[in-house]
Amino acid sequence: MNKLIILLALLLPAIAYSQQKVITGVIRDANGPLAGATVMEKGQPRNLVAADEHGRFRIVLHASAIVITYTNYQRQEVTVKKPGEIQVVMERSSQGLEETVVVGFGRKKRITNTGAVSSINADEIRDVPTSSVQNALAGKLPGFFTQQRSGQPGHDASDYFIRGVSSLNPDGNRPLIVVDDIEYTYDQLAQINVNEIESISILKDASTTAIYGIKGANGVLVVTTRRGAAGKPKFDVRLEGGGQAPVRTPKFLDSYHTATLVNEAYANDGLNPLFSQADLNAFKANNDPYGHPNVNWYKAIMRPYSLQANTNLDISGGTSNVKYFISGGAFTQNGSIRNFSTNSDGVNSNYFYRRYNVRSNLDIQATKNLSLRLDATVRIGDINQPYAMNVIGNIYDFSKFHPYSAPFINPNGSYAYAFDTQNQLPTINASLATQGYTRNRRTDFNVLMGFTEKLDDITRGLSLVGRVAYASVEQNTLTLFRGFPPTYHYDPRDLSYHLNTGVSTGGYTYGTYRTLGNTDLDNQRTNVQIYLNYERMFAADHHVTSLLLWNQESFRVDQDATGIFPISGQAPQKYRGYSLKVGYDYKQKYLIDFNGALNGSDRFQASRRNGFFPAVGVGWNVSREDFFSKRLPSVNLLKLRATYGVVGSDVAPGNQYLYNQVYLQGANPYSFGQTNQTAGVISEGALGNYNVTWEKARKFDAGLDLNLFNDKISLSADYFHEYRYDQLVTPGNTPLILGIGVSPSNVGITVNRGWEETVTYQDKIGAVQYSIGLVWSYAKNKILYMAEAAPRFPWLAKTGHSINQPQGYKFAGFYSAADVADTKVAKPVGGIAIQPGDLKYKDLNGDGIIDQNDITNIGKPNLPNTTIGMPIKLRYKGFDASVLFQGAFGYSLGLTGTAIEPFKGQFQPLHELRWTPATAASAEFPRLTTNPSTINSPGSYNSDFWVINAHYIRLKTVELSYILPRKWLPLKINNGRLYLSAYNLLTWSNVSKKYQSDPEVASNSAGDAYLTQRVLNLGLQLGL
């Protein structure tokens, strides 16, 4: 028996060893290896290893499953059937309890955060093929409202707002932008290379923005850039190239159909037809390209697609003492104009954008307690556009170019001109080929130096942080131009050429190119911060955090010629403040945060310069209660939270110092003597307001965070209410008898309320991981008081309605012949007589006259009050796929001029649905007329016939990627990824029923902005 026991003892190790498996592999995410990821045998928490700097690991298993975890990534469980090497692709977690989010001057765990914060890791938007960061955020973050007004290279960045708008001041709704704790402008954010970014957070409530005090009322967008990690140098290269094309191509009528409608309009106005039947027949036959041209100017000028490319190189690594992250990138985006250059002068008049960026983030552990950082970045951008021309605007403008005005080019190769128009301009291709360009070069330079000194010798968890940052912007404009080229009208009847001798003549020879240079922007911003940080856990249950900050900033504008009123040599704008944060949580169960700021701006006079902005946040983590977790173990997180506080905004319209009396020099010169000799004068400007101060906002937010079934389902929902008061508005109720203008006063009041939520479901079926989400935001505001003049009728008032609420007439059908003859039917008095087929409007005051007293609120503001996003993701082994549907609802759009009006803009298919006696019952457009100021013109009589309630849904982004197997990679390349991405791929919108514009163009405009682009992009990422 003893021998048997001894034999078994000898055999057991061999048996056990035979059951063990040696597993090796690589752990990575979509961007490369994850150094430090933890690999643990399932059920054996002591059997674990960490991945090395290349993401590689080796573990000996007794069972058949491993669990991989990594901070801010989803936990993965992998079943291993046999020994060998595996590849594990980790996915970022958007709902992990231990996920950290960036807030003002620090980070917080999601489980203990009481404020309203939405965040995204940059690797989720890094593949989106757009030059501007904010474009890639649409539909991904709740509370983030965007509008991309243009697709012009270098000017395609979206406007954006956090939780809609609340201020009556047009410039007072822009969020504060903070990059690595330093303030940026809108333009600076648009130029950041997303490859440099680690994460983006938006702070939305008073608790998270109060620390910014006088700058926090509109929310804060916080960007954190990437930093190095200890390890061998890692080289990552991204190469991308793609094509772009307009989201929608406008359709215009050809010469025959245009001429037919022109004749009809002439007849409606009692004029003789402009074109004979022989002309119409020639247009229809389309066999006389010089005598009866038929040119689609859009197709003749614009390419069907253009190209863009993006290249990035990152180098990171270091030791325990020195870590570095270095990034360089080049982005190029070409315009959509065809190449009309003669190749003899080398002049490029096309639209294009070129951006070059370099960033270096350096971290140094100087001593045991002292760490240093040095960040430096340079961005250079060139934006090119044709000289003195909006190409899309010229294509749309019927008064400048008809489809039959001129041939594209004359038979002998000379340029033609629009001889049948008033200005007789050279054709668009002639101007593009010969007249030059305007090029803006902008250079942004930023440097930040900082230190962190641990003060554990005083008390554990205490540290002192200091930072000095400098930022400068300089933008120069170079214009290369010359006059009109020689142009001719060709007469095919006698084969003769007639020189253009009108107002747009270029003579017989080309002029000499001239250059103009100008500095448009030149400013510097200096920021100094020093603060004490304290974070400590007491008795493993009590977690305390605090921060005490001193902050001072100076912003000097030496030159700014980009606005309506150029600025030169402006006195520096000063800002100084103190901020305090105190947080406490007990077992991550009961949470309380206090934030406050005492700061001020020199925009206001000394006694009203500083203000205190406090906020408090509380939270209850119900799922951490024993009575709850035992009864509902499937609920991983149930947290209730609420915040309340006051924040401010120092953005003021007009003069920098509104409390000063203004005197204007040189305005309205005075005449002396009998010979009318004028002399310069100094006149009194608007009265100063000595009591002017900042706007204030009282904000309340109530939120719920919920995770279910091992984080498969997550929900974050918020209700918010903002009361914005002391708003700076110019009173409209001041009698004009005063005889002088008045400065803005702190009297405006608005309210903004809404809700938002993010819901995500994630799971897997076999080896297929998937997730689907919904991002929903709703925000609606109302004006409570704006000091408007007392309206004659209540429907004329703006008070009680939304900010930027459009006003106009109420459409009531088309005038019939009986209406025109009936004196009881209201009509405009004076002007052009009403005819059958004209637009008819409601007579709101019942006086029988259609005039300004019948104007009322119509439609909705142009900013959507509801936005949605639906991200869908799939992952199978090395394959990844994701799509994002993004939509906007609850807004109105109305265009004027060349966008829709006949004889101002080109004739469109909609104009064929005009009113005629035969189509009176089904007409979708008023009768045609040559007069631009009739009741049918939205420029003269805006109405809800033109202002439509709009909505759209886009297939905003598509991303497909494949992680290349290691055996496919040559040389020392250790990881590779091939990806295909798209942006604005498909759009569904009701706007197309009336307008040929993108649904995000600015309302009350001509809709002739550079067309928004869809992009299809192919990329390759390699790592060494």
PDB file of C-alpha atoms in Angstrom, residues 276-456:
ATOM      1  CA  SER A 276     -38.807  83.772 -80.170  1.00  0.00           C
ATOM      2  CA  GLN A 277     -40.095  80.355 -81.070  1.00  0.00           C
ATOM      3  CA  ALA A 278     -37.054  79.922 -83.290  1.00  0.00           C
ATOM      4  CA  ASP A 279     -34.821  80.579 -80.277  1.00  0.00           C
ATOM      5  CA  LEU A 280     -36.718  78.024 -78.231  1.00  0.00           C
ATOM      6  CA  ASN A 281     -36.439  75.470 -80.999  1.00  0.00           C
ATOM      7  CA  ALA A 282     -32.697  76.062 -81.243  1.00  0.00           C
ATOM      8  CA  PHE A 283     -32.293  75.686 -77.479  1.00  0.00           C
ATOM      9  CA  LYS A 284     -34.320  72.489 -77.550  1.00  0.00           C
ATOM     10  CA  ALA A 285     -32.362  71.040 -80.465  1.00  0.00           C
ATOM     11  CA  ASN A 286     -29.108  71.914 -78.663  1.00  0.00           C
ATOM     12  CA  ASN A 287     -27.234  72.095 -81.979  1.00  0.00           C
ATOM     13  CA  ASP A 288     -26.024  75.704 -81.887  1.00  0.00           C
ATOM     14  CA  PRO A 289     -23.468  75.825 -79.035  1.00  0.00           C
ATOM     15  CA  TYR A 290     -22.302  79.381 -79.839  1.00  0.00           C
ATOM     16  CA  GLY A 291     -25.453  81.123 -81.034  1.00  0.00           C
ATOM     17  CA  HIS A 292     -27.715  79.380 -78.519  1.00  0.00           C
ATOM     18  CA  PRO A 293     -25.410  78.056 -75.756  1.00  0.00           C
ATOM     19  CA  ASN A 294     -26.551  75.518 -73.220  1.00  0.00           C
ATOM     20  CA  VAL A 295     -24.039  75.429 -70.384  1.00  0.00           C
ATOM     21  CA  ASN A 296     -24.584  73.779 -67.036  1.00  0.00           C
ATOM     22  CA  TRP A 297     -22.174  75.991 -65.153  1.00  0.00           C
ATOM     23  CA  TYR A 298     -22.053  73.735 -62.134  1.00  0.00           C
ATOM     24  CA  LYS A 299     -20.937  70.700 -64.122  1.00  0.00           C
ATOM     25  CA  ALA A 300     -18.613  72.804 -66.254  1.00  0.00           C
ATOM     26  CA  ILE A 301     -16.792  74.302 -63.261  1.00  0.00           C
ATOM     27  CA  MET A 302     -16.922  71.679 -60.521  1.00  0.00           C
ATOM     28  CA  ARG A 303     -15.279  68.267 -60.430  1.00  0.00           C
ATOM     29  CA  PRO A 304     -17.415  65.261 -59.498  1.00  0.00           C
ATOM     30  CA  TYR A 305     -14.837  64.475 -56.791  1.00  0.00           C
ATOM     31  CA  SER A 306     -11.562  65.725 -55.330  1.00  0.00           C
ATOM     32  CA  LEU A 307      -8.806  64.193 -53.216  1.00  0.00           C
ATOM     33  CA  GLN A 308      -7.516  64.495 -49.686  1.00  0.00           C
ATOM     34  CA  ALA A 309      -4.657  62.823 -47.822  1.00  0.00           C
ATOM     35  CA  ASN A 310      -3.434  62.559 -44.249  1.00  0.00           C
ATOM     36  CA  THR A 311      -0.102  61.322 -42.886  1.00  0.00           C
ATOM     37  CA  ASN A 312       0.971  60.999 -39.248  1.00  0.00           C
ATOM     38  CA  LEU A 313       4.075  59.737 -37.482  1.00  0.00           C
ATOM     39  CA  ASP A 314       4.130  59.191 -33.701  1.00  0.00           C
ATOM     40  CA  ILE A 315       7.171  58.334 -31.615  1.00  0.00           C
ATOM     41  CA  SER A 316       6.726  57.504 -27.951  1.00  0.00           C
ATOM     42  CA  GLY A 317       8.570  55.756 -25.171  1.00  0.00           C
ATOM     43  CA  GLY A 318      11.104  56.550 -22.500  1.00  0.00           C
ATOM     44  CA  THR A 319      12.389  55.403 -19.158  1.00  0.00           C
ATOM     45  CA  SER A 320      11.069  55.712 -15.639  1.00  0.00           C
ATOM     46  CA  ASN A 321      12.701  59.156 -15.516  1.00  0.00           C
ATOM     47  CA  VAL A 322      11.996  60.572 -18.972  1.00  0.00           C
ATOM     48  CA  LYS A 323       8.953  59.863 -21.145  1.00  0.00           C
ATOM     49  CA  TYR A 324       8.151  61.414 -24.468  1.00  0.00           C
ATOM     50  CA  PHE A 325       5.451  61.598 -27.088  1.00  0.00           C
ATOM     51  CA  ILE A 326       6.334  63.219 -30.416  1.00  0.00           C
ATOM     52  CA  SER A 327       3.869  63.548 -33.257  1.00  0.00           C
ATOM     53  CA  GLY A 328       4.078  65.039 -36.712  1.00  0.00           C
ATOM     54  CA  GLY A 329       1.369  65.232 -39.327  1.00  0.00           C
ATOM     55  CA  ALA A 330       0.499  66.608 -42.733  1.00  0.00           C
ATOM     56  CA  PHE A 331      -3.057  66.981 -44.022  1.00  0.00           C
ATOM     57  CA  THR A 332      -4.030  68.103 -47.504  1.00  0.00           C
ATOM     58  CA  GLN A 333      -7.503  68.695 -48.862  1.00  0.00           C
ATOM     59  CA  ASN A 334      -8.084  69.752 -52.447  1.00  0.00           C
ATOM     60  CA  GLY A 335     -10.957  71.804 -53.761  1.00  0.00           C
ATOM     61  CA  SER A 336     -13.675  70.750 -56.154  1.00  0.00           C
ATOM     62  CA  ILE A 337     -12.922  73.167 -58.974  1.00  0.00           C
ATOM     63  CA  ARG A 338     -11.638  71.800 -62.228  1.00  0.00           C
ATOM     64  CA  ASN A 339      -8.127  72.801 -63.266  1.00  0.00           C
ATOM     65  CA  PHE A 340      -8.308  75.789 -65.603  1.00  0.00           C
ATOM     66  CA  SER A 341      -4.706  76.920 -65.223  1.00  0.00           C
ATOM     67  CA  THR A 342      -2.753  77.626 -68.386  1.00  0.00           C
ATOM     68  CA  ASN A 343       0.381  75.969 -66.943  1.00  0.00           C
ATOM     69  CA  SER A 344       2.330  79.051 -68.008  1.00  0.00           C
ATOM     70  CA  ASP A 345       2.046  81.141 -64.832  1.00  0.00           C
ATOM     71  CA  GLY A 346       1.873  78.446 -62.142  1.00  0.00           C
ATOM     72  CA  VAL A 347      -1.082  80.168 -60.443  1.00  0.00           C
ATOM     73  CA  ASN A 348      -3.370  77.840 -58.495  1.00  0.00           C
ATOM     74  CA  SER A 349      -6.767  79.469 -58.004  1.00  0.00           C
ATOM     75  CA  ASN A 350      -8.486  76.335 -56.703  1.00  0.00           C
ATOM     76  CA  TYR A 351      -9.677  75.926 -53.162  1.00  0.00           C
ATOM     77  CA  PHE A 352      -7.313  73.913 -51.001  1.00  0.00           C
ATOM     78  CA  TYR A 353      -6.197  73.414 -47.414  1.00  0.00           C
ATOM     79  CA  ARG A 354      -2.747  72.335 -46.233  1.00  0.00           C
ATOM     80  CA  ARG A 355      -1.985  71.735 -42.561  1.00  0.00           C
ATOM     81  CA  TYR A 356       1.288  70.734 -40.941  1.00  0.00           C
ATOM     82  CA  ASN A 357       1.588  70.038 -37.246  1.00  0.00           C
ATOM     83  CA  VAL A 358       4.294  68.986 -34.804  1.00  0.00           C
ATOM     84  CA  ARG A 359       3.789  68.239 -31.108  1.00  0.00           C
ATOM     85  CA  SER A 360       6.238  67.216 -28.415  1.00  0.00           C
ATOM     86  CA  ASN A 361       5.050  66.255 -24.919  1.00  0.00           C
ATOM     87  CA  LEU A 362       7.909  65.575 -22.522  1.00  0.00           C
ATOM     88  CA  ASP A 363       7.656  64.293 -18.922  1.00  0.00           C
ATOM     89  CA  ILE A 364      10.693  64.285 -16.647  1.00  0.00           C
ATOM     90  CA  GLN A 365      10.944  62.748 -13.196  1.00  0.00           C
ATOM     91  CA  ALA A 366      13.613  65.125 -11.901  1.00  0.00           C
ATOM     92  CA  THR A 367      13.670  63.808  -8.320  1.00  0.00           C
ATOM     93  CA  LYS A 368      11.672  61.395  -6.246  1.00  0.00           C
ATOM     94  CA  ASN A 369       9.012  64.048  -5.627  1.00  0.00           C
ATOM     95  CA  LEU A 370       9.498  66.535  -8.446  1.00  0.00           C
ATOM     96  CA  SER A 371       8.223  65.913 -11.978  1.00  0.00           C
ATOM     97  CA  LEU A 372       8.442  68.334 -14.871  1.00  0.00           C
ATOM     98  CA  ARG A 373       6.606  68.636 -18.147  1.00  0.00           C
ATOM     99  CA  LEU A 374       7.335  70.537 -21.313  1.00  0.00           C
ATOM    100  CA  ASP A 375       4.775  70.597 -24.106  1.00  0.00           C
ATOM    101  CA  ALA A 376       5.304  72.380 -27.392  1.00  0.00           C
ATOM    102  CA  THR A 377       3.236  72.371 -30.541  1.00  0.00           C
ATOM    103  CA  VAL A 378       3.281  74.207 -33.860  1.00  0.00           C
ATOM    104  CA  ARG A 379       0.519  74.189 -36.453  1.00  0.00           C
ATOM    105  CA  ILE A 380       0.825  75.806 -39.865  1.00  0.00           C
ATOM    106  CA  GLY A 381      -2.174  76.024 -42.145  1.00  0.00           C
ATOM    107  CA  ASP A 382      -2.584  77.358 -45.693  1.00  0.00           C
ATOM    108  CA  ILE A 383      -6.055  78.081 -47.054  1.00  0.00           C
ATOM    109  CA  ASN A 384      -6.348  78.980 -50.728  1.00  0.00           C
ATOM    110  CA  GLN A 385      -9.352  80.294 -52.634  1.00  0.00           C
ATOM    111  CA  PRO A 386     -10.035  82.098 -55.925  1.00  0.00           C
ATOM    112  CA  TYR A 387      -9.437  85.821 -55.944  1.00  0.00           C
ATOM    113  CA  ALA A 388     -12.528  87.931 -55.177  1.00  0.00           C
ATOM    114  CA  MET A 389     -14.998  85.189 -56.034  1.00  0.00           C
ATOM    115  CA  ASN A 390     -17.481  82.902 -54.342  1.00  0.00           C
ATOM    116  CA  VAL A 391     -17.543  80.248 -57.052  1.00  0.00           C
ATOM    117  CA  ILE A 392     -20.683  78.517 -55.800  1.00  0.00           C
ATOM    118  CA  GLY A 393     -22.379  81.902 -55.420  1.00  0.00           C
ATOM    119  CA  ASN A 394     -21.526  82.838 -59.008  1.00  0.00           C
ATOM    120  CA  ILE A 395     -22.795  79.511 -60.318  1.00  0.00           C
ATOM    121  CA  TYR A 396     -26.100  80.022 -58.500  1.00  0.00           C
ATOM    122  CA  ASP A 397     -26.469  83.685 -59.527  1.00  0.00           C
ATOM    123  CA  PHE A 398     -28.774  84.020 -62.520  1.00  0.00           C
ATOM    124  CA  SER A 399     -28.147  87.759 -62.757  1.00  0.00           C
ATOM    125  CA  LYS A 400     -24.477  87.058 -63.536  1.00  0.00           C
ATOM    126  CA  PHE A 401     -24.691  83.934 -65.676  1.00  0.00           C
ATOM    127  CA  HIS A 402     -27.542  82.328 -67.565  1.00  0.00           C
ATOM    128  CA  PRO A 403     -27.158  78.866 -69.088  1.00  0.00           C
ATOM    129  CA  TYR A 404     -27.420  80.599 -72.476  1.00  0.00           C
ATOM    130  CA  SER A 405     -25.227  83.647 -71.690  1.00  0.00           C
ATOM    131  CA  ALA A 406     -22.060  82.406 -73.325  1.00  0.00           C
ATOM    132  CA  PRO A 407     -20.303  79.263 -74.478  1.00  0.00           C
ATOM    133  CA  PHE A 408     -17.789  77.715 -72.121  1.00  0.00           C
ATOM    134  CA  ILE A 409     -15.046  78.821 -74.507  1.00  0.00           C
ATOM    135  CA  ASN A 410     -15.046  80.348 -77.964  1.00  0.00           C
ATOM    136  CA  PRO A 411     -14.166  78.339 -81.104  1.00  0.00           C
ATOM    137  CA  ASN A 412     -10.732  79.942 -81.378  1.00  0.00           C
ATOM    138  CA  GLY A 413      -9.913  79.226 -77.714  1.00  0.00           C
ATOM    139  CA  SER A 414     -10.521  82.770 -76.465  1.00  0.00           C
ATOM    140  CA  TYR A 415     -12.624  83.373 -73.381  1.00  0.00           C
ATOM    141  CA  ALA A 416     -16.255  84.420 -73.602  1.00  0.00           C
ATOM    142  CA  TYR A 417     -18.317  86.711 -71.404  1.00  0.00           C
ATOM    143  CA  ALA A 418     -21.945  86.917 -70.343  1.00  0.00           C
ATOM    144  CA  PHE A 419     -22.924  89.488 -72.967  1.00  0.00           C
ATOM    145  CA  ASP A 420     -26.663  89.319 -72.140  1.00  0.00           C
ATOM    146  CA  THR A 421     -26.254  90.389 -68.479  1.00  0.00           C
ATOM    147  CA  GLN A 422     -25.804  93.812 -66.949  1.00  0.00           C
ATOM    148  CA  ASN A 423     -22.261  93.308 -65.640  1.00  0.00           C
ATOM    149  CA  GLN A 424     -21.048  91.300 -68.645  1.00  0.00           C
ATOM    150  CA  LEU A 425     -18.600  89.360 -66.517  1.00  0.00           C
ATOM    151  CA  PRO A 426     -16.053  86.976 -68.018  1.00  0.00           C
ATOM    152  CA  THR A 427     -17.211  83.381 -67.779  1.00  0.00           C
ATOM    153  CA  ILE A 428     -16.393  81.659 -64.502  1.00  0.00           C
ATOM    154  CA  ASN A 429     -13.719  79.484 -66.086  1.00  0.00           C
ATOM    155  CA  ALA A 430     -12.064  82.589 -67.555  1.00  0.00           C
ATOM    156  CA  SER A 431     -11.831  84.283 -64.145  1.00  0.00           C
ATOM    157  CA  LEU A 432     -10.558  81.136 -62.455  1.00  0.00           C
ATOM    158  CA  ALA A 433      -7.861  80.655 -65.082  1.00  0.00           C
ATOM    159  CA  THR A 434      -6.536  84.189 -65.097  1.00  0.00           C
ATOM    160  CA  GLN A 435      -7.397  86.366 -62.108  1.00  0.00           C
ATOM    161  CA  GLY A 436      -5.369  84.868 -59.252  1.00  0.00           C
ATOM    162  CA  TYR A 437      -5.957  83.716 -55.700  1.00  0.00           C
ATOM    163  CA  THR A 438      -6.123  84.719 -52.050  1.00  0.00           C
ATOM    164  CA  ARG A 439      -4.068  82.616 -49.643  1.00  0.00           C
ATOM    165  CA  ASN A 440      -4.169  82.723 -45.863  1.00  0.00           C
ATOM    166  CA  ARG A 441      -1.255  81.303 -43.890  1.00  0.00           C
ATOM    167  CA  ARG A 442      -1.883  80.806 -40.208  1.00  0.00           C
ATOM    168  CA  THR A 443       0.742  79.795 -37.645  1.00  0.00           C
ATOM    169  CA  ASP A 444      -0.228  78.665 -34.157  1.00  0.00           C
ATOM    170  CA  PHE A 445       2.469  78.171 -31.560  1.00  0.00           C
ATOM    171  CA  ASN A 446       1.859  76.828 -28.060  1.00  0.00           C
ATOM    172  CA  VAL A 447       4.278  75.995 -25.292  1.00  0.00           C
ATOM    173  CA  LEU A 448       3.528  74.841 -21.752  1.00  0.00           C
ATOM    174  CA  MET A 449       5.999  74.370 -18.920  1.00  0.00           C
ATOM    175  CA  GLY A 450       4.897  72.803 -15.677  1.00  0.00           C
ATOM    176  CA  PHE A 451       5.952  71.038 -12.524  1.00  0.00           C
ATOM    177  CA  THR A 452       4.384  68.782  -9.910  1.00  0.00           C
ATOM    178  CA  GLU A 453       5.969  68.576  -6.471  1.00  0.00           C
ATOM    179  CA  LYS A 454       4.720  65.843  -4.173  1.00  0.00           C
ATOM    180  CA  LEU A 455       4.387  67.136  -0.615  1.00  0.00           C
ATOM    181  CA  ASP A 456       3.917  63.810   1.148  1.00  0.00           C
TER     182      ASP A 456
END
